[in-house]
XYZ file of C-alpha atoms in Angstrom:
585
model
C -187.618 12.626 -24.133
C -189.595 14.302 -26.734
C -191.390 12.063 -28.928
C -190.089 9.727 -31.480
C -188.887 11.236 -34.452
C -187.312 10.797 -37.935
C -185.117 13.720 -39.350
C -186.019 15.136 -41.859
C -183.428 13.580 -44.662
C -181.321 15.968 -46.723
C -179.905 14.688 -49.495
C -177.173 15.981 -52.056
C -177.393 15.360 -55.665
C -174.474 13.420 -57.184
C -173.645 13.800 -60.902
C -171.272 11.065 -60.982
C -172.248 7.645 -61.237
C -171.767 5.772 -58.280
C -173.149 2.275 -56.926
C -176.763 1.861 -55.490
C -174.786 0.686 -52.251
C -173.043 4.029 -52.113
C -176.681 5.999 -52.323
C -177.742 3.271 -49.690
C -175.324 4.858 -47.194
C -175.913 8.521 -48.360
C -179.310 7.765 -47.315
C -178.514 6.637 -44.520
C -176.279 9.341 -42.863
C -179.540 11.919 -44.456
C -181.414 9.790 -41.782
C -179.051 10.406 -38.864
C -178.133 6.881 -38.626
C -174.445 7.071 -36.569
C -174.796 2.912 -35.513
C -175.908 -0.045 -36.886
C -176.027 -3.305 -35.351
C -175.321 -6.542 -37.929
C -173.303 -9.316 -39.368
C -172.390 -9.677 -42.477
C -172.585 -12.465 -45.718
C -172.496 -13.145 -48.944
C -175.777 -11.523 -50.272
C -175.303 -8.388 -48.093
C -171.508 -7.746 -48.899
C -172.065 -5.062 -51.650
C -173.804 -2.999 -48.460
C -170.727 -3.793 -45.976
C -168.474 -2.521 -48.389
C -169.691 0.770 -49.046
C -169.893 1.278 -45.332
C -166.078 0.896 -45.478
C -164.842 3.823 -44.146
C -167.865 5.769 -43.939
C -169.265 7.764 -40.657
C -171.406 5.194 -39.535
C -170.262 2.969 -36.915
C -171.082 -1.010 -37.510
C -170.970 -2.913 -34.457
C -170.248 -6.543 -35.168
C -172.899 -8.909 -33.196
C -172.674 -12.895 -32.188
C -175.890 -13.571 -33.629
C -178.199 -12.020 -36.172
C -181.366 -11.936 -33.756
C -179.134 -10.117 -30.693
C -178.902 -7.660 -33.774
C -182.063 -6.830 -33.827
C -183.146 -6.712 -29.959
C -179.571 -4.147 -30.096
C -181.771 -2.120 -32.404
C -184.754 -2.433 -30.413
C -182.935 -1.394 -27.088
C -181.391 1.422 -29.036
C -184.435 2.699 -30.140
C -186.253 2.122 -26.348
C -183.591 4.195 -24.818
C -183.009 7.361 -27.277
C -186.204 7.627 -29.065
C -184.728 7.140 -32.361
C -184.850 4.149 -34.845
C -182.784 1.459 -34.097
C -180.991 0.123 -37.393
C -179.905 -3.984 -38.365
C -178.155 -5.350 -40.648
C -178.482 -9.076 -42.091
C -177.360 -11.210 -44.776
C -179.710 -13.370 -47.173
C -181.531 -16.447 -46.008
C -180.774 -17.499 -41.791
C -179.311 -14.594 -41.100
C -182.554 -13.051 -42.644
C -184.694 -15.111 -40.403
C -182.403 -14.596 -37.530
C -184.018 -11.375 -37.634
C -187.843 -12.162 -37.056
C -188.035 -12.677 -33.443
C -186.856 -9.674 -33.020
C -188.943 -8.275 -35.470
C -191.874 -9.666 -34.153
C -190.878 -8.244 -30.438
C -190.455 -4.601 -31.746
C -194.240 -4.981 -33.721
C -195.766 -6.140 -30.759
C -194.430 -3.299 -28.414
C -194.367 -0.532 -31.615
C -190.478 -0.093 -30.904
C -189.112 1.820 -34.525
C -186.721 -0.823 -36.299
C -185.423 -0.328 -39.678
C -183.865 -3.804 -40.378
C -182.036 -4.324 -43.737
C -181.543 -7.705 -45.146
C -179.355 -8.998 -48.318
C -180.865 -11.276 -51.074
C -179.686 -13.338 -53.480
C -179.566 -11.613 -56.781
C -183.085 -10.769 -58.585
C -182.873 -13.399 -61.560
C -182.365 -15.700 -58.687
C -185.195 -15.119 -56.432
C -187.167 -18.365 -56.419
C -185.185 -20.893 -57.809
C -184.639 -21.966 -54.129
C -180.690 -20.706 -54.608
C -178.131 -20.618 -51.916
C -179.389 -18.881 -48.426
C -182.561 -17.202 -50.295
C -185.376 -16.810 -48.305
C -189.160 -15.047 -48.924
C -188.195 -12.864 -46.040
C -190.621 -10.278 -47.445
C -192.955 -12.824 -47.197
C -192.190 -14.184 -43.890
C -192.090 -10.698 -42.119
C -195.428 -9.295 -43.195
C -196.983 -10.273 -40.131
C -194.381 -8.427 -37.722
C -193.378 -5.662 -39.537
C -195.848 -2.591 -39.941
C -194.390 -2.355 -43.606
C -191.600 -4.071 -45.494
C -189.798 -3.559 -49.623
C -188.430 -5.659 -51.717
C -186.320 -3.035 -53.817
C -186.623 -3.949 -57.687
C -184.869 -0.932 -58.860
C -181.604 0.658 -57.724
C -183.078 4.093 -58.758
C -185.512 3.339 -55.493
C -183.128 2.965 -53.042
C -183.182 6.731 -51.515
C -187.048 6.850 -51.428
C -187.382 3.809 -49.767
C -184.585 4.473 -47.228
C -186.776 7.602 -46.751
C -189.855 6.237 -46.645
C -188.664 3.149 -43.956
C -187.875 5.852 -41.579
C -190.428 7.733 -41.382
C -192.563 5.031 -41.490
C -191.269 3.104 -38.476
C -191.210 6.234 -36.486
C -194.835 8.198 -37.193
C -198.261 7.118 -36.299
C -198.089 4.337 -34.347
C -194.137 3.037 -34.305
C -193.152 0.110 -35.426
C -190.257 -1.915 -37.319
C -189.803 -1.770 -41.412
C -187.791 -4.099 -43.221
C -185.876 -3.633 -46.519
C -184.727 -6.434 -48.492
C -181.951 -5.449 -51.427
C -181.202 -8.223 -53.510
C -176.874 -8.617 -54.264
C -177.627 -6.945 -57.759
C -179.359 -3.959 -56.849
C -176.803 -3.290 -54.392
C -173.564 -3.465 -56.805
C -176.155 -1.871 -59.735
C -174.534 1.639 -60.917
C -176.945 4.513 -60.762
C -176.229 8.166 -62.011
C -176.045 11.356 -60.315
C -179.478 11.973 -60.907
C -181.464 10.063 -57.923
C -184.487 7.943 -59.027
C -185.426 8.799 -55.285
C -186.558 11.312 -52.607
C -184.099 14.898 -52.456
C -185.590 16.272 -49.861
C -188.549 18.388 -51.011
C -190.968 15.953 -51.432
C -190.500 14.990 -47.884
C -193.912 16.343 -46.605
C -197.075 14.895 -45.002
C -198.690 14.343 -48.172
C -195.802 12.473 -49.774
C -195.900 10.295 -46.799
C -199.466 9.377 -45.868
C -197.977 6.873 -42.546
C -196.603 10.778 -40.731
C -198.353 11.539 -37.867
C -200.384 14.630 -37.570
C -199.778 16.141 -33.698
C -201.835 19.941 -34.815
C -204.838 20.575 -33.728
C -207.780 18.052 -33.484
C -210.598 18.541 -36.067
C -214.247 19.288 -34.370
C -215.544 16.038 -33.451
C -212.539 15.115 -31.589
C -212.888 18.431 -29.578
C -216.231 17.109 -28.476
C -215.097 13.943 -27.665
C -212.734 16.167 -25.431
C -215.299 17.649 -24.200
C -216.861 15.125 -22.888
C -214.009 13.446 -21.652
C -213.851 16.896 -19.340
C -217.051 16.329 -18.122
C -217.110 12.537 -17.428
C -213.540 13.164 -15.250
C -214.552 16.510 -13.667
C -217.977 14.565 -12.721
C -215.917 11.363 -11.664
C -215.878 9.766 -7.933
C -213.325 7.133 -8.364
C -210.984 7.887 -11.465
C -208.158 6.394 -12.811
C -205.408 7.424 -15.530
C -204.227 4.205 -17.191
C -201.207 4.781 -19.642
C -199.267 2.356 -22.060
C -196.236 2.399 -24.243
C -197.933 5.165 -26.090
C -197.409 7.574 -23.780
C -193.615 6.972 -23.803
C -193.581 6.535 -27.968
C -195.692 10.683 -28.216
C -193.065 11.803 -25.292
C -196.198 12.967 -23.226
C -194.909 11.677 -20.059
C -195.027 15.211 -18.855
C -198.542 16.025 -19.949
C -199.632 12.682 -18.295
C -198.232 13.977 -14.727
C -199.978 17.792 -15.582
C -203.557 15.705 -15.993
C -203.037 13.400 -12.987
C -201.856 16.149 -10.751
C -204.035 18.828 -11.973
C -207.186 16.676 -11.405
C -206.073 14.202 -8.255
C -206.203 10.977 -10.442
C -204.545 7.965 -9.225
C -202.331 7.088 -11.840
C -201.287 2.942 -13.335
C -198.819 1.686 -16.003
C -198.630 -1.023 -17.796
C -195.505 -3.070 -18.250
C -194.766 -0.920 -21.387
C -195.869 1.886 -19.670
C -193.839 2.246 -17.089
C -191.539 5.387 -17.129
C -194.417 7.388 -18.372
C -195.804 8.474 -14.523
C -193.361 8.522 -12.198
C -193.241 5.140 -9.765
C -192.586 6.847 -6.740
C -195.213 9.841 -7.024
C -198.006 10.092 -4.289
C -200.705 9.216 -6.803
C -198.747 6.385 -8.462
C -200.716 3.437 -8.183
C -197.511 0.829 -9.895
C -198.632 -1.336 -12.613
C -201.851 -3.300 -13.267
C -202.403 -6.266 -14.448
C -201.361 -10.177 -13.875
C -198.580 -9.124 -11.152
C -200.036 -5.897 -10.564
C -200.223 -4.173 -7.217
C -203.322 -5.049 -5.315
C -204.166 -1.614 -5.248
C -204.319 -0.498 -8.902
C -206.201 -3.782 -9.270
C -208.666 -3.107 -6.430
C -208.613 0.635 -8.089
C -209.691 -0.198 -11.794
C -211.802 -2.533 -10.344
C -213.945 0.362 -8.367
C -213.293 2.940 -11.161
C -216.370 4.859 -11.859
C -214.392 6.653 -14.793
C -211.132 5.247 -17.004
C -208.787 7.598 -18.443
C -206.772 4.901 -20.698
C -203.876 7.006 -22.842
C -201.745 5.218 -25.289
C -202.415 1.551 -23.882
C -204.383 -1.365 -25.701
C -206.285 -3.569 -23.313
C -204.695 -6.323 -23.889
C -205.108 -9.880 -21.826
C -202.547 -9.102 -19.192
C -204.000 -6.204 -18.071
C -207.935 -6.844 -18.326
C -208.138 -10.004 -16.444
C -211.510 -11.204 -17.114
C -212.418 -9.035 -20.108
C -216.310 -9.465 -18.922
C -216.145 -8.026 -15.588
C -213.368 -4.815 -16.649
C -214.462 -2.041 -16.256
C -218.160 -2.831 -15.356
C -219.316 0.550 -13.218
C -217.124 3.022 -15.554
C -217.110 5.339 -18.265
C -213.843 4.554 -20.302
C -212.000 7.349 -22.131
C -209.623 5.647 -24.904
C -206.985 7.955 -26.366
C -204.847 6.550 -28.998
C -202.995 6.772 -32.435
C -203.966 3.647 -33.528
C -208.197 3.740 -34.291
C -207.933 0.283 -34.681
C -207.245 -0.523 -31.352
C -209.770 1.737 -29.777
C -212.684 -0.991 -28.646
C -210.519 -3.696 -30.533
C -210.940 -5.515 -26.799
C -213.102 -3.145 -24.229
C -216.209 -1.268 -25.491
C -215.471 2.269 -25.034
C -217.370 5.333 -24.204
C -215.489 8.623 -25.273
C -213.378 7.072 -27.834
C -210.450 9.894 -29.011
C -208.041 9.307 -31.570
C -204.696 11.627 -31.948
C -201.357 11.310 -31.030
C -201.309 11.393 -26.941
C -199.180 14.428 -26.342
C -201.467 16.667 -28.377
C -204.613 15.159 -27.122
C -203.799 15.565 -23.633
C -202.427 19.050 -24.123
C -205.898 19.815 -25.459
C -206.965 18.273 -22.994
C -206.085 19.809 -20.128
C -207.231 23.698 -20.285
C -210.536 21.716 -19.639
C -210.487 19.838 -17.233
C -210.936 21.340 -13.770
C -209.165 21.225 -10.618
C -210.426 18.715 -8.365
C -209.427 17.125 -4.958
C -211.720 13.589 -4.667
C -210.396 12.965 -0.967
C -212.469 10.462 -0.059
C -211.054 7.694 -3.274
C -207.995 9.218 -2.502
C -208.523 7.951 1.413
C -209.952 4.862 0.042
C -206.340 4.300 -2.046
C -204.566 5.308 0.765
C -206.120 2.599 2.434
C -205.583 -0.368 0.389
C -201.428 0.461 0.334
C -201.695 0.297 3.875
C -203.408 -3.180 4.277
C -201.814 -4.705 0.506
C -198.123 -3.207 0.200
C -196.052 -5.275 -2.004
C -194.410 -7.538 0.540
C -192.409 -11.171 -0.080
C -191.533 -13.713 2.844
C -187.592 -13.838 3.487
C -185.647 -16.697 5.148
C -182.310 -16.774 6.994
C -179.368 -16.854 4.841
C -180.900 -16.842 1.570
C -181.567 -13.812 -1.102
C -184.974 -13.130 -1.885
C -185.002 -11.920 -5.336
C -187.402 -9.068 -4.644
C -184.684 -7.641 -2.351
C -181.916 -7.610 -5.160
C -184.311 -4.930 -7.159
C -185.031 -3.035 -3.868
C -181.219 -2.715 -3.086
C -180.465 -2.260 -7.066
C -183.180 0.959 -6.877
C -181.203 1.849 -3.570
C -177.857 2.093 -5.170
C -178.652 3.472 -8.357
C -180.803 5.925 -6.625
C -183.108 4.931 -9.108
C -181.297 6.824 -11.800
C -180.096 3.484 -14.179
C -181.679 2.221 -17.302
C -182.787 -1.041 -16.561
C -183.642 -3.772 -19.358
C -185.272 -6.931 -18.324
C -185.793 -10.183 -19.875
C -188.894 -12.601 -19.380
C -189.890 -14.398 -16.420
C -189.960 -13.751 -12.749
C -187.452 -11.763 -12.626
C -189.238 -9.237 -15.535
C -191.799 -8.366 -13.189
C -190.015 -7.823 -9.973
C -187.966 -5.314 -11.633
C -191.488 -4.006 -12.697
C -192.520 -3.831 -8.980
C -189.900 -3.111 -7.158
C -187.792 -0.605 -9.013
C -189.396 2.422 -9.288
C -188.760 4.032 -12.714
C -189.174 8.429 -12.456
C -188.959 9.251 -16.107
C -189.126 7.601 -19.461
C -186.885 5.438 -21.540
C -185.945 4.128 -18.737
C -187.495 0.586 -18.253
C -186.679 -1.668 -21.153
C -188.768 -4.866 -21.533
C -190.159 -7.508 -24.164
C -194.012 -6.396 -22.994
C -195.892 -8.189 -25.871
C -194.100 -11.081 -27.075
C -192.156 -12.038 -23.501
C -189.546 -12.999 -25.717
C -186.418 -14.622 -23.903
C -183.042 -13.545 -24.709
C -183.984 -10.142 -25.124
C -182.953 -8.098 -22.134
C -178.949 -8.763 -22.272
C -178.615 -7.473 -26.280
C -181.192 -4.558 -25.672
C -179.168 -3.463 -22.399
C -176.036 -3.592 -25.203
C -178.267 -1.149 -27.425
C -179.289 1.122 -24.786
C -176.065 1.756 -23.455
C -174.650 2.517 -26.952
C -177.893 5.223 -27.546
C -176.818 6.439 -24.167
C -173.407 6.005 -22.931
C -173.372 8.393 -19.972
C -176.084 6.504 -18.549
C -175.647 3.330 -16.121
C -177.021 0.410 -17.943
C -178.363 -2.905 -15.858
C -179.438 -6.059 -17.464
C -181.797 -8.180 -15.134
C -181.831 -11.471 -16.628
C -182.788 -15.029 -15.379
C -180.568 -18.122 -15.348
C -182.701 -19.395 -18.446
C -183.061 -16.319 -20.520
C -179.415 -15.368 -20.341
C -178.142 -18.182 -21.757
C -180.162 -17.383 -24.857
C -177.726 -14.372 -25.603
C -174.948 -15.177 -23.917
C -172.408 -14.788 -26.609
C -173.071 -11.473 -26.616
C -170.566 -11.293 -24.011
C -168.050 -11.330 -26.519
C -169.360 -7.935 -28.193
C -169.315 -6.445 -25.101
C -165.776 -7.284 -24.166
C -164.440 -6.651 -27.804
C -165.770 -2.916 -27.773
C -165.974 -2.454 -23.684
C -169.335 -2.549 -23.251
C -170.236 -1.513 -20.220
C -173.196 -3.632 -19.367
C -174.031 -4.567 -15.972
C -175.518 -7.705 -15.829
C -177.388 -9.362 -13.029
C -178.411 -12.591 -13.356
C -181.416 -13.770 -10.720
C -180.002 -17.573 -10.824
C -182.809 -19.655 -9.238
C -181.846 -22.737 -11.230
C -185.249 -22.715 -12.810
C -187.608 -21.806 -15.736
C -189.116 -19.926 -12.501
C -191.947 -18.521 -14.206
C -193.174 -21.620 -16.051
C -192.258 -23.324 -12.458
C -194.756 -20.921 -10.555
C -197.445 -22.005 -13.114
C -196.916 -25.629 -13.023
C -197.258 -25.303 -9.011
C -200.336 -23.514 -9.273
C -202.290 -24.486 -12.141
C -200.764 -28.048 -12.440
C -200.954 -29.360 -8.940
C -196.465 -29.109 -8.999
C -196.239 -31.340 -11.766
C -193.434 -29.967 -12.229
C -191.356 -30.760 -16.182
C -188.727 -29.625 -18.336
C -188.026 -26.454 -15.355
C -185.145 -27.626 -13.721
C -181.906 -25.564 -14.484
C -178.881 -27.039 -11.988
C -177.221 -28.194 -14.271
C -176.446 -24.348 -15.548
C -172.655 -23.623 -16.553
C -170.423 -21.857 -13.956
C -171.640 -18.051 -15.145
C -169.031 -16.486 -13.703
C -165.790 -18.941 -14.968
C -167.888 -18.799 -18.983
C -167.857 -14.492 -18.281
C -164.179 -14.603 -17.651
C -163.694 -16.531 -20.451
C -165.120 -13.860 -22.907
C -162.992 -11.463 -21.235
C -165.734 -10.034 -18.848
C -165.779 -9.103 -15.206
C -167.823 -10.995 -12.896
C -168.959 -12.155 -9.367
C -170.754 -15.072 -7.573
C -173.214 -13.912 -4.718
C -174.755 -16.374 -2.623
C -175.624 -14.601 0.383
C -177.525 -11.985 1.917
C -174.531 -10.282 3.497
C -172.628 -9.718 0.232
C -175.380 -8.573 -1.753
C -174.787 -4.641 -1.244
C -170.759 -4.317 -1.129
C -171.767 -6.316 -4.864
C -174.147 -4.526 -6.218
C -172.364 -1.453 -4.823
C -168.857 -2.425 -6.532
C -170.984 -3.340 -9.718
C -172.749 0.447 -9.632
C -168.469 1.935 -9.697
C -166.890 -0.363 -12.103
C -166.092 1.010 -15.323
C -166.539 -1.811 -17.974
C -169.036 -4.810 -18.333
C -169.549 -7.210 -15.608
C -171.821 -10.343 -14.744
C -173.160 -10.780 -11.017
C -174.456 -14.580 -10.588
C -176.879 -13.763 -8.050
C -177.815 -16.832 -6.425
C -181.589 -16.053 -5.330
C -184.449 -18.265 -3.068
C -185.527 -21.022 -5.754
C -189.541 -21.450 -4.335
C -190.116 -17.555 -4.771
C -193.235 -16.700 -6.807
C -194.288 -13.215 -8.233
C -197.060 -12.012 -5.877
C -199.556 -10.793 -6.191
C -201.520 -12.905 -9.134
C -203.927 -12.848 -11.048
C -205.343 -16.233 -12.031
C -206.327 -17.224 -15.409
C -210.296 -16.424 -16.310
C -210.319 -14.126 -12.874
C -211.306 -10.426 -12.939
C -209.077 -7.907 -11.599
C -210.428 -8.085 -7.794
C -210.170 -11.532 -7.788
C -206.239 -12.047 -7.729
C -204.186 -14.578 -4.849
C -201.320 -13.685 -3.202
C -202.000 -9.940 -2.554
C -199.456 -9.856 0.806
C -197.329 -11.220 -0.894
C -198.172 -15.150 -0.134
C -200.544 -18.046 -1.235
C -203.673 -17.309 0.666
């Protein structure tokens, strides 16, 4: 999949006066929008009226937060910006969690909200909220439209900003009277001729790097060539830039073991011999040991967040650190960098590759193999009880590793990252930075609508699934064939694990044994469902689900005491993991 891009808008001038809302729809069409996730209300009705009979499909959701997550899942699966639409006040504020989720993970979204008429703004009018002020910290940019003639230009800018440089969400707030205003045929907005890099300073530069950056590339190539224990560490920026092929080429040319963040999953094949799997808090033992021992770390599109570094003062202590990132603000933010390179990951790697010599660090690869042999991912099993890790392993086998899988947040999220070996980008969809419960199911709906030919699985916990369970109605109404697997352990499993390990098993507010009957609830929404309680039932149930044409839910009852290992305890360095053999040591 190519890097995230917005199409060049091509507007046609109209001579006949028209409502600004109609120009708004024209501008969306010109920017390639075919699908909007939304929920109507009074302030946004001029925009909905303009959508009537037009070529853009509108999907009616059951909650605005789900609309934002669906747009997010669509964007992550397709590489194209997702679009969501909500009314003023509570409709708009319900989008905020979804916008923050996209912002933390650098996902391109365009969110459109209605607002009260301009004359009423600031008067505490019915369903008024300062959504521009509220969302300023969780968007890449936002707009309050004050002149109807600006709408086409603002739409163009929003898609450009959302999709270029470091991607992110953009919000456009449109007061009701702006949508109703009549505008002339000569648009005040962009007609296409000015849509250039100069007119849009947010557009990413993916051309040849300057002389200063070329010198940095030469330094990086020399460091890689001299390394005895190199590690390639990639993040979500690799997927956003469409740089997965270049990452693989670099790893194979220089024989560099490669690890990835939660957001970087799929940026390097999980079943490749050089793959170390995910690193960090719940990363593989061999990934963390390799990072701790590395003498050169090549970071591409990653931000050295706290889930990855462990104890920051001991991260990469003996390594020369090369950091390639499109966002200069990320370089040196958390960890000192020896060789910084600012630029689009694909462009940088394309220019770095010819400078890197073929090499075969045999001793280092032997050490990696030894760690993989001694410390494989492992888990205990008990007769008659389904280990949650086995569910993911079996799902990988049944889908042949080809499914798009979305995760909610919690233990199941980590098991999916550990045991499903994603081989291609845009296949693993997870809320990384914000850790948003309730994200996984609506994100799967967006992913399925964006990639209808792919099998899409939503992996959930019993806690997170209930946060947006109402979207079963959306699936049923539109026959969206998302396959839901609930890893049901009757608890908030990750919180329970932390209470067990860090709070002397003083469990509070984590027991979900009063869960509803997920099978009956699903069937009540018109969605097929089955309960799985025995290991003997697991394979057949997953195979049935993979064959089934339509939305479905599997309520899989798993080991209630299972924990996620390995685990880096709070305050420990990466090589200070516990449970490196799948149990508490």
